[in-house]
Amino acid sequence: MRVLTGIQPSGDLHIGNYFGSIKQMVDAQKKSETFAFIANYHAMSSGNGGEALAKLTMQTATDFLSLGIDPEKSTFWVQSDVKEVLELYWILSAFTPMGLLERAHSYKDKTAKGIAANHSLFSYPVLMAADILLYSPDIIPVGKDQIQHVEIARDIAIKFNNQYGDIFKIPAFKVEENVATVPGTDGQKMSKSYKNTVNIFGEEKKQLKTIKKIVTEQIALEEPKEYANCNVYNMAKLFLNEEELISLQNRYKAGGEGHGHFKIYLAEVMWDYFTPYREKRDYYLNNQNEVRAILQNGADKAKNIAAPMMEKIRTATGILY
Ligand code: ADP
Ligand code: TRP
């Protein structure tokens, strides 16, 4: 079973990204052949670029390696290191009806938010189809917002195969239904765009400051407290085992402690949880050449699949090479 995913290098990673996506990827490495790439061409479509994009690309790669993406088990690379994807993008464009792109929610949502409506934003699903179809994966794990993009990739692949035979594997998407949405400091879904994130690799004092801002019920110190809908509890539970969870619930029920105490506890358990990852990250930050070498090696592995696939596609479509 081959699983493929792309990650946009779009900012500091937060605990919503970790529990909603990165941890699933790390766990998937145990049972599937995993392909993961940093989607730096995609990031350009929302206006990212220049030194900031280069920096974020390396930062995201460093963070993923630190959090458990294992280059021995996974093929892990930067999208732009395998140029075949751009050639396939053009070829697939000829199999993409305009209506398919005009209906894409993501494009409509992003332009509604004020991101400039340039061509790359519009044709983004075609590049994403190329990302997927080049490597013949079985499954694309996605958040709900990306389902339509995988459906577009399927439509394009079917249209292409109808004309040229069974070249592309038709990918399926998988939505992780049992992955809970991690709340942000204001209680909405944690997201960079809402500026309500608790970052994975923040500085300790800053992290505590962020956690202290988490919105909680106003209630006297001595009163028993509700935990089920408490944002602090709902973040803390991500880091706790059964026993620790029950003990925290009992502290809520007992009264005598305020949310400030629970926030300090959350900051501590979170800090401890990420300590081994932070140590690994410090190592990689001091050895960025090693990260680049891992990515280059990943790109070589990806190319070993992409190059023969592209040859097949060129032959079918009559592109001389
Ligand atoms: P953001 O909303 O901060 O821009 P992204 O859209 O880049 O985050 O999300 C990257 C991955 O992290 C996706 O797979 C997404 O489903 C997951 N993710 C992001 N925020 C959360 C959250 N609050 N809870 C669970 N998963 C999340
Ligand atoms: N569009 C995805 C996102 O914004 C990132 C992505 C690019 C991707 N290419 C992909 C995901 C291919 C899965 C497969 O999150």
XYZ file of C-alpha atoms and ligand atoms in Angstrom:
363
model
C 0.000 0.000 0.000
C 1.508 3.318 -1.065
C 0.424 6.468 0.787
C 1.354 9.924 -0.493
C 1.029 13.365 0.982
C 2.207 16.921 0.318
C 2.942 19.493 3.000
C 2.875 23.209 2.310
C 5.791 25.082 3.877
C 3.588 27.898 5.055
C 4.590 28.716 8.632
C 5.482 27.488 12.099
C 3.913 24.119 12.888
C 1.350 24.003 15.670
C -0.074 21.215 17.817
C -3.164 21.024 15.548
C -0.860 20.130 12.653
C 0.916 17.604 14.853
C -2.086 15.680 16.178
C -4.226 16.196 13.054
C -1.643 15.212 10.504
C 2.067 14.758 11.328
C 1.546 12.081 13.976
C -0.694 10.133 11.581
C 2.039 10.256 8.950
C 4.681 9.103 11.388
C 2.453 6.220 12.527
C 1.610 5.300 8.897
C 5.306 4.651 8.244
C 5.004 1.462 10.309
C 2.526 -0.178 7.973
C 2.643 1.534 4.565
C 5.109 2.696 1.979
C 4.975 6.454 2.620
C 5.796 9.266 0.238
C 5.867 12.772 1.662
C 7.098 15.948 0.034
C 7.381 19.618 0.896
C 5.070 21.337 -1.591
C 7.160 24.466 -2.225
C 5.782 25.143 -5.731
C 2.298 25.071 -4.218
C 3.270 27.611 -1.558
C 4.113 30.110 -4.329
C 0.470 30.193 -5.375
C -0.508 32.068 -2.201
C 2.198 34.672 -2.668
C 5.059 33.032 -0.730
C 8.484 33.332 -2.259
C 12.050 34.558 -2.063
C 14.247 34.004 0.936
C 11.225 33.450 3.183
C 10.075 30.495 1.082
C 13.569 28.973 0.992
C 13.795 29.333 4.771
C 10.335 27.872 5.408
C 11.059 24.946 3.110
C 14.134 23.988 5.135
C 12.379 24.715 8.445
C 9.403 22.508 7.549
C 11.670 19.690 6.382
C 13.737 19.990 9.582
C 10.611 19.930 11.750
C 9.132 16.881 10.014
C 12.386 14.956 10.361
C 12.579 15.956 14.030
C 9.009 14.836 14.660
C 9.582 11.361 13.304
C 9.548 11.241 9.513
C 12.150 8.555 8.998
C 14.054 8.847 5.708
C 14.878 5.123 5.897
C 11.192 4.235 5.895
C 9.703 7.108 3.889
C 10.562 8.792 0.656
C 10.833 12.402 1.787
C 11.768 15.188 -0.620
C 11.189 18.756 -1.774
C 8.694 18.995 -4.638
C 10.936 21.225 -6.780
C 13.787 18.691 -6.678
C 11.830 16.428 -9.034
C 11.140 18.556 -12.123
C 9.166 15.844 -13.876
C 6.171 17.065 -11.902
C 6.099 20.319 -13.888
C 6.141 18.492 -17.215
C 3.302 16.279 -16.103
C 1.430 19.345 -14.836
C 1.391 20.760 -18.371
C 0.374 17.498 -19.973
C -2.460 17.043 -17.464
C -3.633 20.610 -18.152
C -4.706 19.380 -21.567
C -7.013 16.899 -19.807
C -8.506 19.401 -17.356
C -11.805 20.984 -18.355
C -12.044 24.633 -17.230
C -15.303 23.872 -15.421
C -13.522 21.428 -13.126
C -11.207 24.182 -11.863
C -13.911 26.832 -11.810
C -15.843 24.699 -9.340
C -12.899 24.268 -6.927
C -13.855 25.490 -3.425
C -10.319 26.122 -2.315
C -9.740 28.650 -5.121
C -13.000 30.396 -4.366
C -12.273 30.453 -0.606
C -8.754 31.772 -1.021
C -9.709 34.556 -3.408
C -12.618 35.457 -1.111
C -10.031 35.849 1.680
C -8.171 38.354 -0.468
C -5.362 36.196 -1.903
C -4.663 37.485 -5.444
C -6.437 35.403 -8.072
C -3.394 34.482 -10.152
C -3.126 31.573 -12.552
C -1.125 29.326 -10.198
C -3.844 29.565 -7.562
C -6.416 28.632 -10.188
C -4.441 25.745 -11.672
C -3.181 24.473 -8.293
C -5.360 21.310 -8.478
C -3.641 20.323 -11.741
C -0.218 20.517 -10.110
C -1.605 18.548 -7.183
C -2.916 15.928 -9.640
C 0.594 15.711 -11.130
C 2.083 15.332 -7.604
C -0.188 12.395 -7.041
C -0.382 10.620 -10.410
C 3.378 10.670 -10.993
C 3.906 8.245 -8.101
C 0.902 5.880 -8.465
C -0.138 5.972 -4.803
C -3.128 3.999 -3.509
C -4.193 6.420 -0.786
C -4.007 10.152 -0.159
C -4.782 10.984 3.483
C -6.524 14.366 3.506
C -8.330 16.905 5.604
C -11.859 17.653 4.423
C -10.734 20.754 2.513
C -8.553 18.648 0.212
C -11.086 15.979 -0.798
C -12.192 17.888 -3.862
C -8.595 18.208 -5.066
C -8.134 14.446 -4.978
C -11.428 14.053 -6.819
C -10.109 16.404 -9.493
C -6.948 14.277 -9.756
C -9.145 11.199 -10.203
C -11.223 12.898 -12.920
C -8.105 13.984 -14.805
C -6.562 10.502 -14.537
C -9.721 8.820 -15.808
C -9.950 11.221 -18.749
C -6.300 10.608 -19.621
C -6.604 6.818 -19.281
C -9.686 6.830 -21.513
C -7.566 8.251 -24.280
C -4.205 6.546 -23.703
C -4.854 3.328 -21.778
C -4.248 2.388 -18.169
C -1.286 4.612 -17.407
C -2.421 6.195 -14.168
C -3.484 4.454 -11.011
C -6.719 6.058 -9.824
C -5.983 7.330 -6.301
C -8.394 7.158 -3.378
C -8.564 9.669 -0.556
C -8.876 8.818 3.099
C -10.296 11.245 5.629
C -9.188 10.561 9.172
C -12.635 10.718 10.753
C -11.485 9.894 14.261
C -8.937 12.685 14.372
C -10.421 15.345 16.578
C -10.087 18.989 15.700
C -7.592 20.577 18.070
C -8.975 23.812 19.536
C -6.972 27.026 19.408
C -6.396 29.496 22.234
C -9.746 31.154 21.448
C -11.668 27.862 21.237
C -12.065 27.926 17.425
C -10.208 25.325 15.310
C -6.509 25.922 15.797
C -5.165 27.447 12.584
C -2.412 29.787 11.457
C -5.029 31.871 9.714
C -6.882 32.481 13.004
C -3.718 33.439 14.890
C -4.777 31.166 17.755
C -1.995 28.585 17.578
C 0.200 26.955 20.171
C 3.371 26.166 18.256
C 5.273 22.919 18.679
C 8.728 24.441 18.826
C 8.131 27.780 20.488
C 10.501 29.238 23.054
C 9.537 28.083 26.595
C 8.558 31.452 28.098
C 6.696 32.510 24.981
C 4.840 29.212 24.937
C 3.674 29.691 28.527
C 2.557 33.211 27.626
C 0.497 31.833 24.713
C -1.009 29.105 26.881
C -1.952 31.687 29.524
C -4.056 33.413 26.857
C -6.287 30.368 26.339
C -9.902 31.387 26.833
C -11.536 29.690 29.846
C -14.697 29.922 31.886
C -14.751 32.721 34.508
C -15.281 30.921 37.805
C -14.149 31.268 41.411
C -11.024 29.347 42.451
C -12.763 27.191 45.061
C -15.619 26.090 42.739
C -15.571 22.677 40.993
C -14.937 23.125 37.256
C -16.235 21.671 33.986
C -13.493 19.916 32.063
C -15.267 18.468 29.001
C -15.627 21.811 27.214
C -12.550 23.441 28.656
C -10.002 24.463 25.988
C -7.094 23.865 28.369
C -8.304 20.352 29.202
C -8.957 19.563 25.538
C -5.402 20.507 24.649
C -3.869 18.781 27.674
C -5.636 15.486 26.956
C -3.667 15.136 23.713
C -0.529 14.656 25.768
C -1.811 12.510 28.634
C -2.262 8.816 29.250
C -5.443 7.393 30.793
C -4.242 7.672 34.371
C -2.985 11.238 34.019
C -6.236 12.211 32.333
C -8.369 10.896 35.195
C -6.182 12.636 37.703
C -6.609 15.928 35.801
C -10.375 15.403 35.653
C -10.383 14.923 39.420
C -8.501 18.176 39.907
C -11.186 19.981 37.857
C -13.988 18.330 39.818
C -12.434 18.985 43.220
C -12.280 22.781 42.965
C -9.651 24.741 44.861
C -7.494 25.210 41.754
C -8.006 27.822 39.031
C -7.545 27.555 35.286
C -4.183 29.252 35.769
C -2.934 26.097 37.503
C -4.205 23.888 34.698
C -2.517 26.139 32.156
C 0.835 25.795 33.908
C 0.314 22.031 33.953
C -0.499 22.047 30.208
C 2.656 24.053 29.460
C 4.723 21.504 31.420
C 3.289 18.350 29.862
C 3.573 19.830 26.408
C 7.163 20.876 27.001
C 8.045 17.373 28.250
C 6.220 15.670 25.399
C 8.216 17.522 22.740
C 11.569 17.447 24.558
C 13.050 14.493 22.608
C 11.837 16.022 19.342
C 13.277 19.393 20.314
C 16.645 17.769 20.981
C 16.589 16.099 17.598
C 15.612 19.419 16.044
C 18.510 21.217 17.699
C 20.795 18.625 16.151
C 19.319 19.110 12.676
C 19.350 22.903 13.017
C 23.076 22.682 13.643
C 23.483 20.249 10.760
C 21.387 21.676 7.944
C 23.702 20.051 5.382
C 22.546 16.712 6.702
C 18.919 17.737 6.161
C 19.728 18.826 2.614
C 21.471 15.480 1.980
C 18.444 13.549 3.295
C 16.155 15.567 1.005
C 18.470 15.027 -1.958
C 18.494 11.318 -1.293
C 14.694 11.366 -1.070
C 14.509 13.262 -4.360
C 16.707 10.603 -5.988
C 14.371 7.871 -4.728
C 11.322 9.806 -5.960
C 12.997 10.387 -9.327
C 13.557 6.659 -9.747
C 9.794 6.358 -9.884
C 8.998 9.640 -11.628
C 11.448 9.278 -14.531
C 10.217 5.930 -15.959
C 6.623 7.040 -15.378
C 7.263 10.223 -17.370
C 8.793 8.178 -20.184
C 5.621 6.120 -20.376
C 3.519 9.283 -20.424
C 5.648 10.972 -23.100
C 5.516 7.903 -25.290
C 1.740 7.685 -24.941
C 1.168 11.374 -25.627
C 3.667 11.650 -28.484
C 6.099 13.992 -26.769
C 9.522 13.328 -28.250
C 12.413 12.997 -25.829
P -3.481 25.819 9.129
O -4.983 25.770 9.297
O -2.804 26.225 10.402
O -3.050 26.659 7.935
P -2.894 23.616 7.423
O -4.120 23.895 6.616
O -1.559 23.938 6.824
O -3.033 24.355 8.839
O -2.953 22.105 7.876
C -1.942 21.144 7.693
C -2.445 19.821 8.246
O -2.744 19.907 9.649
C -3.756 19.352 7.597
O -3.668 17.963 7.381
C -4.829 19.681 8.603
O -5.926 18.791 8.518
C -4.084 19.529 9.933
N -4.659 20.476 10.908
C -4.526 21.825 10.889
N -5.167 22.381 11.945
C -5.723 21.381 12.659
C -6.512 21.316 13.877
N -6.826 22.404 14.556
N -6.909 20.110 14.312
C -6.582 18.982 13.624
N -5.851 18.972 12.493
C -5.409 20.151 11.993
N -2.842 20.912 -1.267
C -2.297 20.320 -0.074
C -2.565 21.254 1.121
O -2.762 22.446 0.927
C -0.826 20.068 -0.217
C -0.534 19.150 -1.357
C 0.078 19.482 -2.519
C -0.853 17.751 -1.435
N 0.181 18.379 -3.336
C -0.386 17.319 -2.701
C -1.480 16.872 -0.559
C -0.543 15.983 -3.090
C -1.636 15.553 -0.962
C -1.175 15.107 -2.232
O -2.550 20.804 2.252
